[in-house]
Amino acid sequence: MAGTDIELRHLRAFASVARHRSFSRAAEELLITQPALSRTIAQLENRLDVQLLDRSSRHVELTDTGAQFLEHTERALADVDTALAVVRHRATLRLGFGWLLPDPWAQRTVSRFEEHTGASVTLTRTDDPVQALRQHTVDVALVRGDAEVPTGMRAVRLYDEPRVAVCSEHSQLTRFPHLDWADVPYWPLVVNTVSGTTGPWSWPAERRPAEIIETANYDEWLETVAANRGIGIVPEVAQRRTKHPALRFVPLVDAPPSPVRLVHLPGTQRSLIRRFLEAALRSTPE
């Protein structure tokens, strides 16, 4: 019978397209691709055996049947959200991060998510957020830098952070007013191999730094740079938030930005993670 295979995802997709009058904006809101959204709407119309949306004009419009269906859909979704809110105040989402949550993004995101869902966020500092995600000790991982996301995980890019160079107070680099990105490979480079934002992977193979000093976490990286074993490259937030008497920060010229992403596993805590991603995207810097 028509309608027996209708799922909440169909209703949420239809309501979003109807609200925005746009497949592209609805896809952004739902954090799915536009082709996937189009398939979901087509499934809904096929299973109901009715046309809900008129796609013939430049803008998406509701058919008469679609307008009537939208009223009932919005009431149904409101009832579902109310029911979920009853239990969400007991729900917790675990956000894993390697070092220095970006500010004020983190504070805005957590506040918006908790206010809109009734759930709470637990902040979990871990040397390897991706591994923690793989072991299910966190639900979402904040990942910085341009290293590849492991197969099977999904990533949402939030925004880019500018990079800055950092060195020991005794480093020759302190004599320079700035450092060009192209010149970084000529310096010994201290790399956090687990959660660092810049490493050999940040350059083409033929242009990579000749000397790499590997560390396994942010604290080791920090003290190795302070001990003048090499220089480091970090997002600019570190300059504002790191207070170490032996470190000096040097402007970095022509450096590619460092992406900030949220990584999660598909199929776990789907509704809660979707709401957190929505809050995260709305809290990104202008």
Coordinates of C-alpha atoms in Angstrom, one line a residue, residues 25 30 63 97 99 107 125 134 138 142 157 183 186 194 226 232 241 246 280:
R25 CA 19.9 25.0 0.3
L30 CA 20.5 18.4 5.9
T63 CA 1.7 21.6 -5.7
F97 CA 39.9 16.8 20.2
W99 CA 44.5 20.1 21.5
Q107 CA 31.7 27.7 22.9
R125 CA 40.9 15.6 25.1
R134 CA 37.3 4.4 15.7
V138 CA 34.0 9.7 21.2
L142 CA 37.5 17.6 15.7
R157 CA 34.7 20.9 6.6
D183 CA 61.3 28.1 2.8
Y186 CA 64.9 24.2 4.6
V194 CA 49.2 11.8 15.5
A226 CA 61.0 25.0 22.8
G232 CA 56.8 24.1 14.1
R241 CA 46.4 30.4 23.5
A246 CA 60.8 29.7 25.5
A280 CA 28.7 23.6 14.3

